[in-house]
Amino acid sequence: MLDNARRFRRSFRVARTGARIYLGYKRTQHRARRLSPPEAEAAWAARHDAAAESLYRLATDLRGLYVKAGQFIGTRTDVVPAPYTRSLSRLQDQAPARPPAVARHTIESELGRPISELFASFDDTPIGAASLAQVHRATLSDGREVVVKVQYPEVGGLVRLDVRNLRTIVRLVAWREPNFDFRTVVNEIGQQVPLELDFVREAEMTRRIRQNLAALPGVVVPQVVDGYIAKKVIVTEYLHGARLLDRERREAMGIDPTVFARTVAEAYGHQIMVDGLFQADPHPGNILVLPGGRAGLLDFGLTKDLPPAARLGFARLVVALGDRHGEGVLAAFRELGVRTKSDRPEDVFPLLAVLFDPRPLDTDPSAQTAQQRSTMAANPIEAIPGDLVLLGRVIGLLRGVCASLGTPLSPMEMLRPFAEQALAAADPHSPTTGPV
């Protein structure tokens, strides 16, 4: 349990960091009005660098939910200024790990046997450390290579406290700056992240998604090892491959970047449109490049059962957007529960470009972000459901995959075949294009 003093110190640190970042931006905003354009640009760049580094230090010091939030922001090259992605992308599989003794104690307590009986070998050096757990390589007595995911002690209490702190900060920011209202996002995090603390549930979700994607030959989901599952420990098979962001190893494998990007898109298109069960916390650290150009998907702690109405509504949005059918897009928005200040097609399409279109690889990040903010200010989103927030994270991942591989593909175009398949299955007599 967390003592009251630790709770206070943690909450105070978050509030102090948030206040410093907010006040720093307000000072830069006032100062930039008196500067020439090049000087203002330099001032904003310096402010972004300072704020991003403050968030990185906050995440590495406090860990828990803040590492997870930083990992997500670090993948959103299409939304945040470049300094944020440079600083926070360091959190991908580089979160601070706990000492080996802590991991060993958790494993033995959860599985009820000493390490020497559970594994023929166990590597005390973790191969990855994330926001809620770290991962170790091991070998079973039958020679199978496995990975052991171990939850951090007290992380449950930290997550509950962090969610409360985030809700408070976001509520205050939304009051002061109405154009930056992220309460829906934080509410969804508050509902979904606690599910990640149950590794028994994660094992079941991994099995289900592995079975659902078995028909896709280019996609691999690791097998769960029966008898090695507990509330805070999960053991799965080890997949030999390269991390998506490891460009040197990836290129040495000689894969076709465009084909690989489509393979990843097919995996998520099938999960969302066909199965209605998808990995809702995607980031590059959860994708492996396997021999033969196959894609290995890891970590199903946060999965989402998508209601049929939301699944079909998103499918209609994908098709209507591809056809640039204004009335169809608006109908899909209404079906999904999205409200914007203006519902005229000419006002909605620029907003969709911000949310779903691929970012050109040669676009300057600061210019891109300024343009997107202008679009959002012109027609702000007044309501967006939590399901669509999580779907937006998948689109963000696919955009990041395409950018990392140097393939200027549109995630929505790659998802379209699965959207059409879902709509055809729902109503074989209705066309999947044209008015929705």
mmCIF file of C-alpha atoms in Angstrom, residues 21-412:
data_model
loop_
_atom_site.group_PDB
_atom_site.id
_atom_site.type_symbol
_atom_site.label_atom_id
_atom_site.label_comp_id
_atom_site.label_asym_id
_atom_site.label_seq_id
_atom_site.Cartn_x
_atom_site.Cartn_y
_atom_site.Cartn_z
ATOM 1 C CA ILE A 21 4.916 23.552 -18.320
ATOM 2 C CA TYR A 22 1.659 25.492 -18.585
ATOM 3 C CA LEU A 23 3.127 28.744 -17.255
ATOM 4 C CA GLY A 24 6.181 28.306 -19.461
ATOM 5 C CA TYR A 25 4.006 28.114 -22.551
ATOM 6 C CA LYS A 26 1.989 31.140 -21.490
ATOM 7 C CA ARG A 27 5.207 33.144 -21.033
ATOM 8 C CA THR A 28 6.456 32.076 -24.452
ATOM 9 C CA GLN A 29 3.087 32.940 -25.969
ATOM 10 C CA HIS A 30 3.299 36.504 -24.666
ATOM 11 C CA ARG A 31 6.997 36.841 -25.535
ATOM 12 C CA ALA A 32 6.579 35.536 -29.088
ATOM 13 C CA ARG A 33 4.211 38.384 -29.943
ATOM 14 C CA ARG A 34 7.121 40.829 -29.674
ATOM 15 C CA LEU A 35 9.602 38.730 -31.676
ATOM 16 C CA SER A 36 10.339 38.406 -35.365
ATOM 17 C CA PRO A 37 9.069 35.154 -36.998
ATOM 18 C CA PRO A 38 12.503 33.421 -36.878
ATOM 19 C CA GLU A 39 13.018 34.479 -33.256
ATOM 20 C CA ALA A 40 9.510 33.346 -32.304
ATOM 21 C CA GLU A 41 10.090 29.994 -33.976
ATOM 22 C CA ALA A 42 13.313 29.525 -32.003
ATOM 23 C CA ALA A 43 11.549 30.502 -28.771
ATOM 24 C CA TRP A 44 8.791 27.960 -29.362
ATOM 25 C CA ALA A 45 11.336 25.250 -30.227
ATOM 26 C CA ALA A 46 13.206 25.901 -26.977
ATOM 27 C CA ARG A 47 9.944 25.787 -25.016
ATOM 28 C CA HIS A 48 8.961 22.467 -26.641
ATOM 29 C CA ASP A 49 12.390 21.014 -25.786
ATOM 30 C CA ALA A 50 12.143 22.081 -22.143
ATOM 31 C CA ALA A 51 8.574 20.824 -21.724
ATOM 32 C CA ALA A 52 9.304 17.499 -23.397
ATOM 33 C CA GLU A 53 12.337 16.893 -21.209
ATOM 34 C CA SER A 54 10.291 17.740 -18.100
ATOM 35 C CA LEU A 55 7.695 15.141 -19.083
ATOM 36 C CA TYR A 56 10.424 12.570 -19.754
ATOM 37 C CA ARG A 57 11.946 13.123 -16.306
ATOM 38 C CA LEU A 58 8.488 12.934 -14.724
ATOM 39 C CA ALA A 59 7.773 9.614 -16.450
ATOM 40 C CA THR A 60 11.120 8.019 -15.596
ATOM 41 C CA ASP A 61 10.957 9.188 -11.976
ATOM 42 C CA LEU A 62 7.338 8.299 -11.224
ATOM 43 C CA ARG A 63 6.939 5.408 -13.703
ATOM 44 C CA GLY A 64 3.530 3.740 -13.759
ATOM 45 C CA LEU A 65 0.882 5.405 -15.868
ATOM 46 C CA TYR A 66 3.164 8.313 -16.799
ATOM 47 C CA VAL A 67 5.519 6.025 -18.701
ATOM 48 C CA LYS A 68 2.539 4.640 -20.600
ATOM 49 C CA ALA A 69 1.242 8.115 -21.428
ATOM 50 C CA GLY A 70 4.729 9.190 -22.522
ATOM 51 C CA GLN A 71 5.109 6.137 -24.749
ATOM 52 C CA PHE A 72 1.859 6.982 -26.501
ATOM 53 C CA ILE A 73 2.781 10.644 -27.009
ATOM 54 C CA GLY A 74 6.201 9.566 -28.267
ATOM 55 C CA THR A 75 4.588 7.708 -31.175
ATOM 56 C CA ARG A 76 2.358 10.589 -32.270
ATOM 57 C CA THR A 77 4.703 12.293 -34.723
ATOM 58 C CA ASP A 78 1.589 13.460 -36.556
ATOM 59 C CA VAL A 79 0.210 15.464 -33.622
ATOM 60 C CA VAL A 80 2.874 16.756 -31.245
ATOM 61 C CA PRO A 81 5.955 18.880 -31.982
ATOM 62 C CA ALA A 82 9.152 17.020 -32.879
ATOM 63 C CA PRO A 83 10.898 17.646 -29.500
ATOM 64 C CA TYR A 84 8.185 15.626 -27.745
ATOM 65 C CA THR A 85 8.634 12.615 -30.000
ATOM 66 C CA ARG A 86 12.431 12.836 -29.713
ATOM 67 C CA SER A 87 12.365 12.902 -25.911
ATOM 68 C CA LEU A 88 9.449 10.598 -25.175
ATOM 69 C CA SER A 89 10.266 7.964 -27.807
ATOM 70 C CA ARG A 90 13.171 7.072 -25.493
ATOM 71 C CA LEU A 91 10.552 5.502 -23.240
ATOM 72 C CA GLN A 92 9.801 2.764 -25.780
ATOM 73 C CA ASP A 93 11.118 -0.392 -24.069
ATOM 74 C CA GLN A 94 13.562 1.759 -22.112
ATOM 75 C CA ALA A 95 11.564 2.407 -18.976
ATOM 76 C CA PRO A 96 13.595 1.871 -15.775
ATOM 77 C CA ALA A 97 13.584 -1.774 -14.703
ATOM 78 C CA ARG A 98 13.290 -3.101 -11.157
ATOM 79 C CA PRO A 99 16.114 -5.112 -9.516
ATOM 80 C CA PRO A 100 16.250 -8.863 -10.281
ATOM 81 C CA ALA A 101 15.407 -9.762 -6.700
ATOM 82 C CA VAL A 102 12.105 -7.909 -6.975
ATOM 83 C CA ALA A 103 11.153 -9.727 -10.176
ATOM 84 C CA ARG A 104 12.182 -13.123 -8.782
ATOM 85 C CA HIS A 105 10.165 -12.591 -5.605
ATOM 86 C CA THR A 106 7.048 -11.689 -7.593
ATOM 87 C CA ILE A 107 7.407 -14.714 -9.887
ATOM 88 C CA GLU A 108 7.913 -17.164 -7.032
ATOM 89 C CA SER A 109 5.091 -15.672 -4.963
ATOM 90 C CA GLU A 110 2.639 -15.703 -7.864
ATOM 91 C CA LEU A 111 3.473 -19.124 -9.329
ATOM 92 C CA GLY A 112 4.119 -20.818 -5.984
ATOM 93 C CA ARG A 113 7.474 -22.404 -6.863
ATOM 94 C CA PRO A 114 11.129 -21.324 -6.811
ATOM 95 C CA ILE A 115 12.715 -20.046 -10.030
ATOM 96 C CA SER A 116 14.948 -23.131 -10.191
ATOM 97 C CA GLU A 117 11.904 -25.391 -10.443
ATOM 98 C CA LEU A 118 9.996 -23.208 -12.864
ATOM 99 C CA PHE A 119 12.771 -22.670 -15.421
ATOM 100 C CA ALA A 120 15.872 -24.436 -16.668
ATOM 101 C CA SER A 121 17.421 -20.981 -17.067
ATOM 102 C CA PHE A 122 16.319 -17.453 -16.205
ATOM 103 C CA ASP A 123 18.030 -14.250 -17.354
ATOM 104 C CA ASP A 124 18.044 -11.636 -14.582
ATOM 105 C CA THR A 125 18.661 -8.846 -17.115
ATOM 106 C CA PRO A 126 15.286 -7.789 -18.541
ATOM 107 C CA ILE A 127 14.964 -7.540 -22.321
ATOM 108 C CA GLY A 128 12.343 -4.821 -21.930
ATOM 109 C CA ALA A 129 10.787 -2.652 -19.250
ATOM 110 C CA ALA A 130 7.458 -0.936 -19.791
ATOM 111 C CA SER A 131 5.118 1.169 -17.727
ATOM 112 C CA LEU A 132 3.530 -1.605 -15.676
ATOM 113 C CA ALA A 133 5.869 -4.586 -16.016
ATOM 114 C CA GLN A 134 9.223 -5.847 -17.236
ATOM 115 C CA VAL A 135 10.093 -8.871 -19.372
ATOM 116 C CA HIS A 136 12.797 -11.517 -18.907
ATOM 117 C CA ARG A 137 13.997 -14.341 -21.152
ATOM 118 C CA ALA A 138 13.924 -17.866 -19.774
ATOM 119 C CA THR A 139 14.024 -21.503 -20.862
ATOM 120 C CA LEU A 140 11.593 -24.201 -19.758
ATOM 121 C CA SER A 141 12.705 -27.686 -18.745
ATOM 122 C CA ASP A 142 11.609 -29.003 -22.159
ATOM 123 C CA GLY A 143 13.918 -26.535 -23.923
ATOM 124 C CA ARG A 144 11.292 -24.033 -25.063
ATOM 125 C CA GLU A 145 12.448 -20.422 -25.070
ATOM 126 C CA VAL A 146 9.954 -18.153 -23.332
ATOM 127 C CA VAL A 147 9.495 -14.611 -22.070
ATOM 128 C CA VAL A 148 8.328 -13.899 -18.535
ATOM 129 C CA LYS A 149 6.322 -10.725 -17.991
ATOM 130 C CA VAL A 150 6.396 -9.581 -14.358
ATOM 131 C CA GLN A 151 4.223 -6.826 -12.927
ATOM 132 C CA TYR A 152 5.824 -4.187 -10.691
ATOM 133 C CA PRO A 153 4.904 -4.211 -6.982
ATOM 134 C CA GLU A 154 2.387 -1.575 -5.862
ATOM 135 C CA VAL A 155 1.659 -0.639 -9.467
ATOM 136 C CA GLY A 156 -2.078 -1.070 -8.856
ATOM 137 C CA GLY A 157 -2.106 1.662 -6.227
ATOM 138 C CA LEU A 158 0.062 3.907 -8.388
ATOM 139 C CA VAL A 159 -2.257 3.590 -11.379
ATOM 140 C CA ARG A 160 -5.334 4.541 -9.352
ATOM 141 C CA LEU A 161 -3.538 7.573 -7.924
ATOM 142 C CA ASP A 162 -2.136 8.593 -11.315
ATOM 143 C CA VAL A 163 -5.538 8.437 -12.979
ATOM 144 C CA ARG A 164 -6.986 10.726 -10.304
ATOM 145 C CA ASN A 165 -4.108 13.175 -10.772
ATOM 146 C CA LEU A 166 -4.473 13.157 -14.551
ATOM 147 C CA ARG A 167 -8.216 13.749 -14.330
ATOM 148 C CA THR A 168 -7.649 16.739 -12.064
ATOM 149 C CA ILE A 169 -5.007 18.291 -14.322
ATOM 150 C CA VAL A 170 -6.969 17.715 -17.532
ATOM 151 C CA ARG A 171 -10.109 19.183 -15.946
ATOM 152 C CA LEU A 172 -8.209 22.317 -14.932
ATOM 153 C CA VAL A 173 -6.572 22.688 -18.358
ATOM 154 C CA ALA A 174 -9.947 22.253 -20.093
ATOM 155 C CA TRP A 175 -11.374 24.999 -17.866
ATOM 156 C CA ARG A 176 -8.551 27.405 -18.686
ATOM 157 C CA GLU A 177 -7.999 26.337 -22.333
ATOM 158 C CA PRO A 178 -11.250 24.925 -23.833
ATOM 159 C CA ASN A 179 -9.472 23.929 -27.067
ATOM 160 C CA PHE A 180 -7.356 21.448 -25.082
ATOM 161 C CA ASP A 181 -10.052 19.279 -23.515
ATOM 162 C CA PHE A 182 -8.737 15.719 -23.190
ATOM 163 C CA ARG A 183 -11.144 14.511 -20.524
ATOM 164 C CA THR A 184 -12.566 11.816 -22.782
ATOM 165 C CA VAL A 185 -9.109 10.387 -23.351
ATOM 166 C CA VAL A 186 -8.270 10.330 -19.644
ATOM 167 C CA ASN A 187 -11.636 8.786 -18.764
ATOM 168 C CA GLU A 188 -10.968 6.001 -21.253
ATOM 169 C CA ILE A 189 -7.515 5.466 -19.750
ATOM 170 C CA GLY A 190 -9.091 5.326 -16.307
ATOM 171 C CA GLN A 191 -11.457 2.591 -17.452
ATOM 172 C CA GLN A 192 -9.058 0.537 -19.546
ATOM 173 C CA VAL A 193 -5.624 0.645 -17.889
ATOM 174 C CA PRO A 194 -6.695 -1.177 -14.697
ATOM 175 C CA LEU A 195 -7.591 -4.122 -16.945
ATOM 176 C CA GLU A 196 -3.886 -4.409 -17.812
ATOM 177 C CA LEU A 197 -3.119 -5.272 -14.208
ATOM 178 C CA ASP A 198 -4.854 -8.658 -14.543
ATOM 179 C CA PHE A 199 -2.438 -10.986 -16.351
ATOM 180 C CA VAL A 200 -4.928 -13.859 -16.201
ATOM 181 C CA ARG A 201 -7.212 -11.742 -18.385
ATOM 182 C CA GLU A 202 -4.252 -10.873 -20.625
ATOM 183 C CA ALA A 203 -3.540 -14.564 -21.144
ATOM 184 C CA GLU A 204 -7.135 -15.160 -22.217
ATOM 185 C CA MET A 205 -7.078 -12.169 -24.588
ATOM 186 C CA THR A 206 -3.791 -13.381 -26.109
ATOM 187 C CA ARG A 207 -5.292 -16.798 -26.752
ATOM 188 C CA ARG A 208 -8.406 -15.307 -28.348
ATOM 189 C CA ILE A 209 -6.528 -12.941 -30.651
ATOM 190 C CA ARG A 210 -4.041 -15.683 -31.581
ATOM 191 C CA GLN A 211 -6.970 -17.866 -32.634
ATOM 192 C CA ASN A 212 -8.712 -14.998 -34.464
ATOM 193 C CA LEU A 213 -5.612 -14.154 -36.512
ATOM 194 C CA ALA A 214 -4.589 -17.748 -37.225
ATOM 195 C CA ALA A 215 -5.906 -17.438 -40.802
ATOM 196 C CA LEU A 216 -3.478 -14.587 -41.580
ATOM 197 C CA PRO A 217 -0.220 -16.313 -42.620
ATOM 198 C CA GLY A 218 1.926 -13.210 -42.216
ATOM 199 C CA VAL A 219 0.902 -12.522 -38.593
ATOM 200 C CA VAL A 220 2.246 -14.298 -35.507
ATOM 201 C CA VAL A 221 0.900 -14.017 -31.942
ATOM 202 C CA PRO A 222 2.969 -15.823 -29.272
ATOM 203 C CA GLN A 223 1.520 -18.885 -27.581
ATOM 204 C CA VAL A 224 0.623 -18.662 -23.897
ATOM 205 C CA VAL A 225 2.336 -21.297 -21.717
ATOM 206 C CA ASP A 226 -0.305 -23.120 -19.700
ATOM 207 C CA GLY A 227 0.422 -23.468 -15.998
ATOM 208 C CA TYR A 228 2.569 -20.339 -15.956
ATOM 209 C CA ILE A 229 -0.173 -17.737 -15.581
ATOM 210 C CA ALA A 230 -1.048 -15.719 -12.474
ATOM 211 C CA LYS A 231 -2.448 -12.318 -11.560
ATOM 212 C CA LYS A 232 0.974 -10.627 -11.897
ATOM 213 C CA VAL A 233 2.930 -13.069 -14.095
ATOM 214 C CA ILE A 234 2.409 -14.325 -17.635
ATOM 215 C CA VAL A 235 4.750 -16.569 -19.654
ATOM 216 C CA THR A 236 4.597 -16.808 -23.455
ATOM 217 C CA GLU A 237 6.773 -18.229 -26.209
ATOM 218 C CA TYR A 238 9.791 -16.208 -27.330
ATOM 219 C CA LEU A 239 9.675 -14.866 -30.900
ATOM 220 C CA HIS A 240 12.990 -14.352 -32.692
ATOM 221 C CA GLY A 241 12.893 -11.096 -34.629
ATOM 222 C CA ALA A 242 13.866 -7.419 -34.820
ATOM 223 C CA ARG A 243 12.090 -4.499 -33.207
ATOM 224 C CA LEU A 244 10.224 -2.346 -35.683
ATOM 225 C CA LEU A 245 12.346 0.681 -34.783
ATOM 226 C CA ASP A 246 15.642 -1.251 -35.126
ATOM 227 C CA ARG A 247 16.291 -0.092 -38.674
ATOM 228 C CA GLU A 248 19.689 -1.759 -39.044
ATOM 229 C CA ARG A 249 18.460 -5.241 -38.113
ATOM 230 C CA ARG A 250 15.216 -4.733 -40.003
ATOM 231 C CA GLU A 251 16.993 -3.828 -43.222
ATOM 232 C CA ALA A 252 19.459 -6.697 -42.771
ATOM 233 C CA MET A 253 16.482 -9.074 -42.909
ATOM 234 C CA GLY A 254 15.674 -7.811 -46.403
ATOM 235 C CA ILE A 255 11.947 -7.332 -45.924
ATOM 236 C CA ASP A 256 9.739 -5.361 -48.295
ATOM 237 C CA PRO A 257 8.656 -2.310 -46.238
ATOM 238 C CA THR A 258 5.402 -1.800 -48.134
ATOM 239 C CA VAL A 259 4.385 -5.451 -47.798
ATOM 240 C CA PHE A 260 5.238 -5.424 -44.088
ATOM 241 C CA ALA A 261 3.203 -2.265 -43.487
ATOM 242 C CA ARG A 262 0.224 -3.877 -45.203
ATOM 243 C CA THR A 263 0.666 -7.014 -43.094
ATOM 244 C CA VAL A 264 0.460 -4.982 -39.885
ATOM 245 C CA ALA A 265 -2.566 -3.108 -41.222
ATOM 246 C CA GLU A 266 -4.249 -6.415 -42.094
ATOM 247 C CA ALA A 267 -3.674 -7.662 -38.542
ATOM 248 C CA TYR A 268 -5.398 -4.637 -37.032
ATOM 249 C CA GLY A 269 -8.047 -4.434 -39.739
ATOM 250 C CA HIS A 270 -9.035 -8.028 -38.983
ATOM 251 C CA GLN A 271 -9.068 -7.406 -35.229
ATOM 252 C CA ILE A 272 -11.230 -4.283 -35.485
ATOM 253 C CA MET A 273 -13.581 -4.937 -38.392
ATOM 254 C CA VAL A 274 -13.945 -8.724 -38.400
ATOM 255 C CA ASP A 275 -13.385 -9.841 -34.807
ATOM 256 C CA GLY A 276 -14.422 -6.773 -32.841
ATOM 257 C CA LEU A 277 -11.596 -7.534 -30.391
ATOM 258 C CA PHE A 278 -8.392 -5.559 -30.797
ATOM 259 C CA GLN A 279 -5.159 -4.588 -29.105
ATOM 260 C CA ALA A 280 -5.986 -1.121 -27.798
ATOM 261 C CA ASP A 281 -2.539 -0.039 -26.606
ATOM 262 C CA PRO A 282 -0.409 -0.354 -29.722
ATOM 263 C CA HIS A 283 3.054 1.128 -30.046
ATOM 264 C CA PRO A 284 6.155 0.188 -32.091
ATOM 265 C CA GLY A 285 7.679 -1.722 -29.179
ATOM 266 C CA ASN A 286 4.866 -4.269 -29.507
ATOM 267 C CA ILE A 287 5.671 -5.126 -33.128
ATOM 268 C CA LEU A 288 8.447 -7.482 -34.231
ATOM 269 C CA VAL A 289 9.800 -8.003 -37.742
ATOM 270 C CA LEU A 290 10.127 -11.777 -38.100
ATOM 271 C CA PRO A 291 12.005 -13.816 -40.710
ATOM 272 C CA GLY A 292 10.167 -13.981 -44.010
ATOM 273 C CA GLY A 293 8.619 -10.564 -43.494
ATOM 274 C CA ARG A 294 6.064 -11.788 -40.986
ATOM 275 C CA ALA A 295 4.789 -9.476 -38.235
ATOM 276 C CA GLY A 296 4.912 -10.549 -34.601
ATOM 277 C CA LEU A 297 2.378 -8.855 -32.306
ATOM 278 C CA LEU A 298 3.126 -8.656 -28.584
ATOM 279 C CA ASP A 299 1.381 -7.556 -25.388
ATOM 280 C CA PHE A 300 -2.388 -7.890 -25.229
ATOM 281 C CA GLY A 301 -2.838 -6.528 -21.728
ATOM 282 C CA LEU A 302 -5.129 -3.775 -22.961
ATOM 283 C CA THR A 303 -7.629 -5.209 -25.396
ATOM 284 C CA LYS A 304 -11.013 -3.831 -26.297
ATOM 285 C CA ASP A 305 -14.236 -5.628 -27.145
ATOM 286 C CA LEU A 306 -15.782 -3.324 -29.711
ATOM 287 C CA PRO A 307 -19.609 -3.206 -29.654
ATOM 288 C CA PRO A 308 -21.138 -4.165 -33.025
ATOM 289 C CA ALA A 309 -22.606 -0.681 -33.511
ATOM 290 C CA ALA A 310 -19.193 0.969 -33.037
ATOM 291 C CA ARG A 311 -17.476 -1.622 -35.240
ATOM 292 C CA LEU A 312 -19.896 -1.078 -38.123
ATOM 293 C CA GLY A 313 -19.959 2.675 -37.593
ATOM 294 C CA PHE A 314 -16.184 2.821 -37.914
ATOM 295 C CA ALA A 315 -16.355 0.579 -40.991
ATOM 296 C CA ARG A 316 -18.824 2.993 -42.595
ATOM 297 C CA LEU A 317 -16.527 5.900 -41.732
ATOM 298 C CA VAL A 318 -13.562 4.178 -43.391
ATOM 299 C CA VAL A 319 -15.520 3.510 -46.597
ATOM 300 C CA ALA A 320 -17.167 6.941 -46.729
ATOM 301 C CA LEU A 321 -13.849 8.674 -46.122
ATOM 302 C CA GLY A 322 -12.214 6.672 -48.899
ATOM 303 C CA ASP A 323 -15.020 7.693 -51.255
ATOM 304 C CA ARG A 324 -14.919 11.287 -49.966
ATOM 305 C CA HIS A 325 -18.671 10.982 -49.539
ATOM 306 C CA GLY A 326 -19.602 13.895 -47.283
ATOM 307 C CA GLU A 327 -23.050 12.762 -46.209
ATOM 308 C CA GLY A 328 -21.713 9.275 -45.512
ATOM 309 C CA VAL A 329 -18.954 10.659 -43.298
ATOM 310 C CA LEU A 330 -21.430 12.796 -41.341
ATOM 311 C CA ALA A 331 -23.802 9.859 -40.918
ATOM 312 C CA ALA A 332 -20.942 7.681 -39.647
ATOM 313 C CA PHE A 333 -19.887 10.424 -37.244
ATOM 314 C CA ARG A 334 -23.420 10.637 -35.857
ATOM 315 C CA GLU A 335 -23.603 6.854 -35.574
ATOM 316 C CA LEU A 336 -20.332 6.807 -33.634
ATOM 317 C CA GLY A 337 -21.417 9.642 -31.320
ATOM 318 C CA VAL A 338 -18.953 12.248 -32.606
ATOM 319 C CA ARG A 339 -20.076 15.885 -32.468
ATOM 320 C CA THR A 340 -18.289 18.809 -34.072
ATOM 321 C CA LYS A 341 -19.080 22.504 -33.961
ATOM 322 C CA SER A 342 -19.944 22.468 -37.677
ATOM 323 C CA ASP A 343 -21.314 19.434 -39.521
ATOM 324 C CA ARG A 344 -20.892 20.826 -43.020
ATOM 325 C CA PRO A 345 -18.840 18.408 -45.155
ATOM 326 C CA GLU A 346 -16.423 21.164 -46.199
ATOM 327 C CA ASP A 347 -15.665 21.779 -42.511
ATOM 328 C CA VAL A 348 -15.493 18.124 -41.485
ATOM 329 C CA PHE A 349 -13.127 16.847 -44.196
ATOM 330 C CA PRO A 350 -10.156 18.989 -43.076
ATOM 331 C CA LEU A 351 -10.727 17.633 -39.563
ATOM 332 C CA LEU A 352 -10.682 14.074 -40.870
ATOM 333 C CA ALA A 353 -7.395 14.806 -42.600
ATOM 334 C CA VAL A 354 -5.930 15.678 -39.202
ATOM 335 C CA LEU A 355 -7.317 12.535 -37.565
ATOM 336 C CA PHE A 356 -6.808 9.878 -40.205
ATOM 337 C CA ASP A 357 -4.756 10.889 -43.255
ATOM 338 C CA PRO A 358 -1.068 9.916 -43.447
ATOM 339 C CA ARG A 359 1.452 12.607 -42.684
ATOM 340 C CA PRO A 360 3.844 13.257 -45.603
ATOM 341 C CA LEU A 361 7.299 12.072 -44.680
ATOM 342 C CA ASP A 362 8.956 15.298 -45.824
ATOM 343 C CA THR A 363 6.650 17.617 -43.870
ATOM 344 C CA ASP A 364 8.208 19.788 -41.176
ATOM 345 C CA PRO A 365 6.737 18.607 -37.826
ATOM 346 C CA SER A 366 6.266 22.106 -36.390
ATOM 347 C CA ALA A 367 4.517 23.363 -39.538
ATOM 348 C CA GLN A 368 2.358 20.258 -39.618
ATOM 349 C CA THR A 369 1.304 20.707 -36.005
ATOM 350 C CA ALA A 370 0.495 24.394 -36.498
ATOM 351 C CA GLN A 371 -1.713 23.550 -39.457
ATOM 352 C CA GLN A 372 -3.498 20.820 -37.510
ATOM 353 C CA ARG A 373 -4.129 23.112 -34.556
ATOM 354 C CA SER A 374 -5.587 25.694 -36.904
ATOM 355 C CA THR A 375 -7.927 23.066 -38.342
ATOM 356 C CA MET A 376 -8.991 21.883 -34.881
ATOM 357 C CA ALA A 377 -9.629 25.461 -33.758
ATOM 358 C CA ALA A 378 -11.750 26.171 -36.846
ATOM 359 C CA ASN A 379 -14.048 23.221 -36.167
ATOM 360 C CA PRO A 380 -13.407 21.776 -32.687
ATOM 361 C CA ILE A 381 -14.607 18.331 -31.666
ATOM 362 C CA GLU A 382 -17.286 18.747 -28.995
ATOM 363 C CA ALA A 383 -17.776 15.058 -28.181
ATOM 364 C CA ILE A 384 -15.937 11.868 -29.080
ATOM 365 C CA PRO A 385 -16.662 8.399 -27.645
ATOM 366 C CA GLY A 386 -14.024 6.380 -25.837
ATOM 367 C CA ASP A 387 -14.167 3.589 -28.419
ATOM 368 C CA LEU A 388 -13.137 5.990 -31.160
ATOM 369 C CA VAL A 389 -10.293 7.309 -28.986
ATOM 370 C CA LEU A 390 -8.852 3.797 -28.815
ATOM 371 C CA LEU A 391 -9.401 3.266 -32.533
ATOM 372 C CA GLY A 392 -7.561 6.525 -33.105
ATOM 373 C CA ARG A 393 -4.584 5.064 -31.259
ATOM 374 C CA VAL A 394 -4.518 2.180 -33.738
ATOM 375 C CA ILE A 395 -4.598 4.629 -36.641
ATOM 376 C CA GLY A 396 -1.769 6.507 -34.939
ATOM 377 C CA LEU A 397 0.262 3.291 -34.726
ATOM 378 C CA LEU A 398 -0.320 2.498 -38.397
ATOM 379 C CA ARG A 399 0.737 6.003 -39.356
ATOM 380 C CA GLY A 400 3.881 5.535 -37.287
ATOM 381 C CA VAL A 401 4.578 2.160 -38.907
ATOM 382 C CA CYS A 402 4.286 3.679 -42.365
ATOM 383 C CA ALA A 403 6.546 6.586 -41.388
ATOM 384 C CA SER A 404 9.161 4.281 -39.815
ATOM 385 C CA LEU A 405 9.242 2.078 -42.908
ATOM 386 C CA GLY A 406 9.270 4.998 -45.339
ATOM 387 C CA THR A 407 6.026 3.918 -46.997
ATOM 388 C CA PRO A 408 3.581 6.782 -47.752
ATOM 389 C CA LEU A 409 0.521 4.578 -47.374
ATOM 390 C CA SER A 410 -2.830 5.647 -45.941
ATOM 391 C CA PRO A 411 -3.925 3.584 -42.914
ATOM 392 C CA MET A 412 -7.570 4.153 -43.813
#
